[in-house]
mmCIF file of C-alpha atoms and ligand atoms in Angstrom:
data_model
loop_
_atom_site.group_PDB
_atom_site.id
_atom_site.type_symbol
_atom_site.label_atom_id
_atom_site.label_comp_id
_atom_site.label_asym_id
_atom_site.label_seq_id
_atom_site.Cartn_x
_atom_site.Cartn_y
_atom_site.Cartn_z
ATOM 1 C CA MET A 273 -6.202 27.001 -12.735
ATOM 2 C CA THR A 274 -2.529 26.510 -13.273
ATOM 3 C CA ARG A 275 -1.481 23.035 -14.398
ATOM 4 C CA ARG A 276 0.899 21.353 -12.040
ATOM 5 C CA ARG A 277 4.005 19.700 -13.456
ATOM 6 C CA ARG A 278 3.698 15.975 -13.750
ATOM 7 C CA ILE A 279 6.725 14.220 -12.191
ATOM 8 C CA TYR A 280 5.772 10.525 -12.647
ATOM 9 C CA GLU A 281 2.892 8.497 -13.766
ATOM 10 C CA GLY A 282 2.466 4.951 -12.458
ATOM 11 C CA LYS A 283 -0.205 2.308 -12.925
ATOM 12 C CA ALA A 284 -2.634 3.490 -10.196
ATOM 13 C CA LYS A 285 -1.297 6.965 -9.328
ATOM 14 C CA VAL A 286 0.156 10.147 -10.739
ATOM 15 C CA LEU A 287 2.704 12.346 -8.846
ATOM 16 C CA PHE A 288 2.658 16.045 -9.456
ATOM 17 C CA GLU A 289 4.971 18.796 -8.202
ATOM 18 C CA GLY A 290 3.697 19.986 -4.845
ATOM 19 C CA PRO A 291 2.921 23.536 -3.674
ATOM 20 C CA GLU A 292 6.216 23.912 -1.724
ATOM 21 C CA PRO A 293 9.718 22.528 -2.300
ATOM 22 C CA GLY A 294 10.108 19.074 -0.975
ATOM 23 C CA THR A 295 6.438 18.126 -1.462
ATOM 24 C CA LEU A 296 4.471 16.212 -4.063
ATOM 25 C CA VAL A 297 0.850 15.721 -4.821
ATOM 26 C CA GLN A 298 -0.184 12.132 -5.144
ATOM 27 C CA TYR A 299 -3.277 11.602 -7.355
ATOM 28 C CA PHE A 300 -5.149 8.311 -7.146
ATOM 29 C CA LYS A 301 -6.652 6.888 -10.479
ATOM 30 C CA ASP A 302 -9.404 4.338 -10.976
ATOM 31 C CA ASP A 303 -7.052 2.306 -13.239
ATOM 32 C CA ALA A 304 -6.195 -1.203 -12.141
ATOM 33 C CA THR A 305 -3.544 -3.553 -13.529
ATOM 34 C CA ALA A 306 -2.490 -7.058 -12.556
ATOM 35 C CA PHE A 307 -0.018 -9.710 -13.627
ATOM 36 C CA ASN A 308 2.553 -7.129 -14.533
ATOM 37 C CA ASN A 309 0.246 -5.069 -16.790
ATOM 38 C CA GLN A 310 -1.166 -8.046 -18.666
ATOM 39 C CA LYS A 311 -4.612 -7.445 -17.169
ATOM 40 C CA ARG A 312 -5.957 -3.933 -17.186
ATOM 41 C CA GLY A 313 -9.226 -2.367 -16.144
ATOM 42 C CA THR A 314 -11.080 0.315 -14.286
ATOM 43 C CA ILE A 315 -12.506 0.066 -10.835
ATOM 44 C CA THR A 316 -15.060 2.919 -10.538
ATOM 45 C CA GLY A 317 -14.384 4.963 -7.466
ATOM 46 C CA LYS A 318 -11.270 3.134 -6.487
ATOM 47 C CA GLY A 319 -9.075 6.267 -6.501
ATOM 48 C CA VAL A 320 -11.412 8.075 -4.133
ATOM 49 C CA LEU A 321 -11.591 5.157 -1.790
ATOM 50 C CA ASN A 322 -7.843 4.374 -1.811
ATOM 51 C CA ASN A 323 -7.048 8.053 -1.198
ATOM 52 C CA ARG A 324 -9.253 7.924 1.936
ATOM 53 C CA ILE A 325 -8.164 4.488 3.093
ATOM 54 C CA SER A 326 -4.456 5.307 2.692
ATOM 55 C CA GLU A 327 -4.975 8.587 4.393
ATOM 56 C CA TYR A 328 -6.608 6.857 7.304
ATOM 57 C CA LEU A 329 -3.989 4.141 7.735
ATOM 58 C CA MET A 330 -0.945 6.473 7.276
ATOM 59 C CA THR A 331 -2.432 8.892 9.883
ATOM 60 C CA LYS A 332 -2.960 6.050 12.313
ATOM 61 C CA LEU A 333 0.618 4.834 11.726
ATOM 62 C CA ASN A 334 2.024 8.324 12.204
ATOM 63 C CA GLU A 335 0.111 8.585 15.481
ATOM 64 C CA ALA A 336 1.743 5.242 16.539
ATOM 65 C CA GLY A 337 5.191 6.666 15.783
ATOM 66 C CA VAL A 338 5.779 5.250 12.319
ATOM 67 C CA PRO A 339 7.425 7.859 10.097
ATOM 68 C CA THR A 340 5.521 8.232 6.712
ATOM 69 C CA HIS A 341 5.622 10.565 3.773
ATOM 70 C CA PHE A 342 1.985 11.473 4.251
ATOM 71 C CA VAL A 343 1.147 15.080 5.077
ATOM 72 C CA ARG A 344 -2.585 15.547 4.466
ATOM 73 C CA ARG A 345 -5.437 14.787 2.097
ATOM 74 C CA LEU A 346 -6.145 17.672 -0.280
ATOM 75 C CA ASN A 347 -9.389 16.561 -1.933
ATOM 76 C CA MET A 348 -11.253 13.443 -3.189
ATOM 77 C CA ARG A 349 -8.397 12.099 -5.227
ATOM 78 C CA GLU A 350 -5.301 13.926 -4.070
ATOM 79 C CA GLN A 351 -3.017 13.928 -1.038
ATOM 80 C CA LEU A 352 0.035 16.018 -0.171
ATOM 81 C CA VAL A 353 3.180 13.945 0.591
ATOM 82 C CA ARG A 354 6.776 14.713 1.383
ATOM 83 C CA GLU A 355 9.185 14.089 -1.547
ATOM 84 C CA VAL A 356 11.341 11.093 -0.803
ATOM 85 C CA GLU A 357 14.010 9.131 -2.753
ATOM 86 C CA ILE A 358 12.039 5.820 -3.352
ATOM 87 C CA ILE A 359 14.073 2.765 -2.551
ATOM 88 C CA PRO A 360 13.417 0.397 -5.588
ATOM 89 C CA LEU A 361 11.990 -2.444 -3.486
ATOM 90 C CA GLU A 362 8.589 -3.866 -2.970
ATOM 91 C CA VAL A 363 8.560 -5.150 0.673
ATOM 92 C CA VAL A 364 5.981 -7.838 1.135
ATOM 93 C CA ILE A 365 4.865 -8.977 4.625
ATOM 94 C CA ARG A 366 2.876 -12.244 4.860
ATOM 95 C CA ASN A 367 0.947 -13.632 7.740
ATOM 96 C CA VAL A 368 -1.133 -16.309 5.907
ATOM 97 C CA ALA A 369 -0.200 -18.184 2.682
ATOM 98 C CA ALA A 370 -1.729 -16.748 -0.449
ATOM 99 C CA GLY A 371 -0.893 -15.668 -3.943
ATOM 100 C CA SER A 372 2.671 -16.177 -5.195
ATOM 101 C CA LEU A 373 3.871 -17.762 -1.892
ATOM 102 C CA SER A 374 1.138 -20.497 -2.152
ATOM 103 C CA LYS A 375 2.120 -21.099 -5.773
ATOM 104 C CA ARG A 376 5.917 -21.211 -5.095
ATOM 105 C CA PHE A 377 5.645 -23.665 -2.211
ATOM 106 C CA GLY A 378 2.470 -25.513 -3.029
ATOM 107 C CA MET A 379 0.925 -24.345 0.160
ATOM 108 C CA PRO A 380 -2.909 -23.943 0.154
ATOM 109 C CA GLU A 381 -4.172 -20.412 0.380
ATOM 110 C CA GLY A 382 -5.280 -19.721 3.931
ATOM 111 C CA THR A 383 -2.574 -21.743 5.719
ATOM 112 C CA ALA A 384 -1.415 -19.714 8.684
ATOM 113 C CA LEU A 385 2.364 -19.109 8.504
ATOM 114 C CA PRO A 386 4.455 -20.099 11.558
ATOM 115 C CA ARG A 387 5.649 -16.488 11.760
ATOM 116 C CA SER A 388 5.350 -13.347 9.699
ATOM 117 C CA ILE A 389 7.624 -13.469 6.648
ATOM 118 C CA VAL A 390 9.176 -10.480 4.926
ATOM 119 C CA GLU A 391 10.185 -10.723 1.289
ATOM 120 C CA PHE A 392 11.803 -8.244 -1.037
ATOM 121 C CA TYR A 393 11.143 -7.789 -4.790
ATOM 122 C CA TYR A 394 13.171 -5.451 -7.065
ATOM 123 C CA LYS A 395 10.826 -2.888 -8.577
ATOM 124 C CA SER A 396 11.181 -3.304 -12.328
ATOM 125 C CA ASP A 397 8.336 -3.585 -14.852
ATOM 126 C CA GLU A 398 10.735 -4.948 -17.539
ATOM 127 C CA LEU A 399 11.881 -7.716 -15.253
ATOM 128 C CA ALA A 400 8.431 -8.311 -13.708
ATOM 129 C CA ASP A 401 9.606 -7.464 -10.185
ATOM 130 C CA PRO A 402 11.997 -10.400 -9.427
ATOM 131 C CA MET A 403 12.331 -11.616 -5.894
ATOM 132 C CA VAL A 404 15.690 -10.642 -4.418
ATOM 133 C CA SER A 405 17.619 -11.418 -1.218
ATOM 134 C CA GLU A 406 19.380 -8.977 1.130
ATOM 135 C CA GLU A 407 22.607 -9.997 -0.597
ATOM 136 C CA HIS A 408 21.363 -8.702 -3.956
ATOM 137 C CA ILE A 409 20.013 -5.569 -2.423
ATOM 138 C CA THR A 410 23.262 -4.543 -0.666
ATOM 139 C CA ALA A 411 25.600 -5.759 -3.405
ATOM 140 C CA PHE A 412 23.761 -3.850 -6.105
ATOM 141 C CA GLY A 413 23.532 -0.858 -3.823
ATOM 142 C CA TRP A 414 19.652 -0.406 -3.805
ATOM 143 C CA ALA A 415 19.856 -0.080 -0.005
ATOM 144 C CA SER A 416 22.559 -0.284 2.641
ATOM 145 C CA PRO A 417 22.589 -2.895 5.487
ATOM 146 C CA GLN A 418 21.498 -0.069 7.840
ATOM 147 C CA ASP A 419 18.686 0.919 5.481
ATOM 148 C CA LEU A 420 17.538 -2.758 5.437
ATOM 149 C CA ASP A 421 17.640 -3.028 9.245
ATOM 150 C CA ASP A 422 15.393 0.093 9.424
ATOM 151 C CA ILE A 423 13.081 -1.295 6.713
ATOM 152 C CA MET A 424 12.735 -4.661 8.436
ATOM 153 C CA ALA A 425 12.051 -3.103 11.829
ATOM 154 C CA LEU A 426 9.439 -0.667 10.346
ATOM 155 C CA ALA A 427 7.795 -3.398 8.212
ATOM 156 C CA LEU A 428 7.263 -5.659 11.303
ATOM 157 C CA ARG A 429 6.016 -2.788 13.490
ATOM 158 C CA ILE A 430 3.533 -1.746 10.640
ATOM 159 C CA ASN A 431 2.422 -5.399 10.309
ATOM 160 C CA ASP A 432 1.658 -5.655 14.060
ATOM 161 C CA PHE A 433 -0.198 -2.371 14.154
ATOM 162 C CA LEU A 434 -2.225 -2.935 10.956
ATOM 163 C CA SER A 435 -3.080 -6.594 11.818
ATOM 164 C CA GLY A 436 -4.619 -5.361 15.011
ATOM 165 C CA LEU A 437 -6.395 -2.450 13.450
ATOM 166 C CA PHE A 438 -7.925 -4.631 10.698
ATOM 167 C CA LEU A 439 -8.846 -7.390 13.113
ATOM 168 C CA GLY A 440 -10.784 -4.849 15.168
ATOM 169 C CA VAL A 441 -13.042 -4.371 12.106
ATOM 170 C CA GLY A 442 -13.362 -8.030 11.303
ATOM 171 C CA LEU A 443 -10.636 -8.214 8.630
ATOM 172 C CA LYS A 444 -7.642 -10.550 8.418
ATOM 173 C CA LEU A 445 -4.540 -8.909 7.071
ATOM 174 C CA VAL A 446 -3.185 -11.898 4.936
ATOM 175 C CA ASP A 447 -0.353 -10.087 3.263
ATOM 176 C CA PHE A 448 0.538 -6.678 1.933
ATOM 177 C CA LYS A 449 3.206 -4.650 0.119
ATOM 178 C CA LEU A 450 5.048 -1.589 1.301
ATOM 179 C CA GLU A 451 7.432 0.842 -0.223
ATOM 180 C CA PHE A 452 9.953 2.961 1.576
ATOM 181 C CA GLY A 453 11.823 6.116 0.803
ATOM 182 C CA ARG A 454 14.747 8.246 2.096
ATOM 183 C CA LEU A 455 13.715 11.513 3.500
ATOM 184 C CA TYR A 456 16.430 14.145 3.704
ATOM 185 C CA GLU A 457 16.013 16.814 6.423
ATOM 186 C CA ASN A 458 18.704 19.028 7.976
ATOM 187 C CA ASP A 459 21.634 16.987 6.771
ATOM 188 C CA GLU A 460 20.000 13.860 8.086
ATOM 189 C CA MET A 461 18.500 10.994 6.264
ATOM 190 C CA ARG A 462 15.717 8.691 7.587
ATOM 191 C CA ILE A 463 13.746 5.850 6.113
ATOM 192 C CA VAL A 464 10.000 6.586 5.955
ATOM 193 C CA LEU A 465 7.000 4.656 4.717
ATOM 194 C CA ALA A 466 5.919 5.930 1.260
ATOM 195 C CA ASP A 467 3.443 5.041 -1.568
ATOM 196 C CA GLU A 468 0.012 3.845 -0.301
ATOM 197 C CA ILE A 469 -1.621 1.213 1.801
ATOM 198 C CA SER A 470 -5.038 0.181 0.318
ATOM 199 C CA PRO A 471 -6.935 -2.880 -0.897
ATOM 200 C CA ASP A 472 -4.735 -2.577 -4.074
ATOM 201 C CA SER A 473 -1.702 -3.534 -2.029
ATOM 202 C CA CYS A 474 -3.182 -5.668 0.762
ATOM 203 C CA ARG A 475 -5.028 -9.003 0.929
ATOM 204 C CA LEU A 476 -7.885 -8.568 3.320
ATOM 205 C CA TRP A 477 -10.192 -11.369 4.122
ATOM 206 C CA ASP A 478 -13.367 -11.313 6.247
ATOM 207 C CA VAL A 479 -12.463 -13.005 9.602
ATOM 208 C CA LYS A 480 -15.606 -15.104 9.735
ATOM 209 C CA THR A 481 -16.237 -16.053 6.011
ATOM 210 C CA ASN A 482 -12.817 -15.587 4.479
ATOM 211 C CA GLU A 483 -14.451 -13.508 1.750
ATOM 212 C CA LYS A 484 -11.860 -11.629 -0.207
ATOM 213 C CA LEU A 485 -12.189 -7.855 0.155
ATOM 214 C CA ASP A 486 -9.177 -6.713 -1.990
ATOM 215 C CA LYS A 487 -7.702 -6.576 -5.474
ATOM 216 C CA ASP A 488 -7.843 -10.412 -5.813
ATOM 217 C CA ARG A 489 -11.547 -9.810 -6.767
ATOM 218 C CA PHE A 490 -10.213 -7.968 -9.865
ATOM 219 C CA ARG A 491 -7.230 -10.201 -10.507
ATOM 220 C CA ARG A 492 -9.399 -13.418 -10.372
ATOM 221 C CA ASP A 493 -12.557 -12.007 -11.900
ATOM 222 C CA LEU A 494 -14.586 -12.664 -8.825
ATOM 223 C CA GLY A 495 -16.999 -9.707 -9.287
ATOM 224 C CA GLY A 496 -18.086 -7.255 -6.628
ATOM 225 C CA VAL A 497 -14.796 -5.329 -6.888
ATOM 226 C CA GLU A 498 -16.122 -1.817 -6.192
ATOM 227 C CA GLU A 499 -18.236 -3.145 -3.417
ATOM 228 C CA ALA A 500 -15.240 -4.864 -1.713
ATOM 229 C CA TYR A 501 -13.259 -1.628 -1.611
ATOM 230 C CA GLN A 502 -16.267 0.238 -0.254
ATOM 231 C CA GLU A 503 -16.809 -2.438 2.376
ATOM 232 C CA VAL A 504 -13.225 -1.916 3.649
ATOM 233 C CA ALA A 505 -13.821 1.760 3.820
ATOM 234 C CA ARG A 506 -17.152 1.285 5.579
ATOM 235 C CA ARG A 507 -15.653 -0.988 8.172
ATOM 236 C CA LEU A 508 -12.933 1.544 8.831
ATOM 237 C CA GLY A 509 -15.606 4.100 9.391
ATOM 238 C CA ILE A 510 -14.468 6.344 6.598
ATOM 239 C CA LEU A 511 -17.132 5.834 3.945
ATOM 240 C CA PRO A 512 -19.470 8.770 4.192
ATOM 241 C CA GLU A 513 -23.067 7.384 4.304
ATOM 242 C CA SER A 514 -24.941 10.571 3.568
ATOM 243 C CA GLY A 515 -22.361 13.063 2.284
ATOM 244 C CA PRO A 516 -18.710 13.718 2.848
ATOM 245 C CA ARG A 517 -19.239 15.063 6.425
ATOM 246 C CA ASP A 518 -21.031 12.062 7.760
ATOM 247 C CA MET A 519 -17.986 10.249 9.214
ATOM 248 C CA LYS A 520 -18.337 7.611 11.880
ATOM 249 C CA GLY A 521 -15.447 6.097 13.862
ATOM 250 C CA PRO A 522 -14.387 2.504 13.226
ATOM 251 C CA GLU A 523 -16.935 -0.242 13.787
ATOM 252 C CA THR A 524 -15.775 -2.720 16.359
ATOM 253 C CA MET A 525 -16.625 -6.311 15.590
ATOM 254 C CA GLN A 526 -17.107 -9.041 18.288
HETATM 255 N N1 UDP B 57 1.507 -6.699 -4.253
HETATM 256 C C1 UDP B 57 1.423 -5.430 -4.697
HETATM 257 N N2 UDP B 57 2.048 -5.057 -5.855
HETATM 258 C C2 UDP B 57 2.679 -5.974 -6.601
HETATM 259 C C3 UDP B 57 2.823 -7.265 -6.174
HETATM 260 C C4 UDP B 57 2.150 -7.660 -5.004
HETATM 261 O O1 UDP B 57 0.733 -4.591 -4.091
HETATM 262 O O2 UDP B 57 3.259 -5.564 -7.638
HETATM 263 C C5 UDP B 57 0.803 -7.117 -2.966
HETATM 264 C C6 UDP B 57 -0.381 -8.009 -3.184
HETATM 265 O O3 UDP B 57 -1.532 -7.188 -3.281
HETATM 266 C C7 UDP B 57 -0.367 -8.923 -2.033
HETATM 267 C C8 UDP B 57 1.055 -9.013 -1.599
HETATM 268 O O4 UDP B 57 1.705 -7.884 -2.244
HETATM 269 O O5 UDP B 57 -1.130 -8.320 -1.020
HETATM 270 C C9 UDP B 57 1.701 -10.210 -2.049
HETATM 271 O O6 UDP B 57 1.611 -10.473 -3.420
HETATM 272 P P1 UDP B 57 2.021 -11.811 -4.138
HETATM 273 O O7 UDP B 57 3.528 -11.897 -4.028
HETATM 274 O O8 UDP B 57 1.303 -13.000 -3.554
HETATM 275 O O9 UDP B 57 1.780 -11.604 -5.672
HETATM 276 P P2 UDP B 57 0.456 -11.824 -6.505
HETATM 277 O O10 UDP B 57 -0.216 -13.077 -6.082
HETATM 278 O O11 UDP B 57 -0.415 -10.608 -6.159
HETATM 279 O O12 UDP B 57 0.911 -11.787 -7.885
#
């Protein structure tokens, strides 16, 4: 087997050169980090589950007309994606108070927000991802006002779509983080959804019990981390029960 050229290694994923120009292979690791790398660990099977969960969500979003970098899943841990120029922002969409918002404003976790809130953070490990405003983003040239308009519109559409999808399987989409990239095609540029969507980047709570089914179980040492990721996949109908071909559709909850 020929070794593919490694383009970039992040905390939870590795990007390799893809089979054709303009493509990359995104490999999902089991490594987990939190609090800007201060807490590190391994969540067994996380890479396999996040590859599947992100494939499922990106495919559904594509079908709903949201442009994404996703092409297809290649195997248990890898997916083929379009090569994009990543915009150095973490775009966080919040529906319910939790995490850093609760801390910043002294708002108890679980408080419903009057409307969905979009926040921007500058992607920088050295600076611990500082929160930034649209003024910083446009003044420092990380994105143009037009890019930001596109990003805001896409983020809100994605939030509406995913909130409904998760509610259908008994999960509350509390908040989540997205990354966007510029895709260049025939002299044209468009903003597309990139990176991944998984329990690493979303807060997902059981609708009835508010049980946390996401990375907060790792961040806060709540136990049952692997089981939580599996439960999300199971509810989405993408956790094979007796082998990889045993795939059910989503389970609708009353
Ligand atoms: N998030 C993420 N990567 C980050 C920071 C946050 O995926 O580097 C996600 C996180 O999982 C949550 C949302 O963004 O769903 C909001 O995170 P928050 O700002 O509350 O920060 P945290 O409490 O996770 O430090």
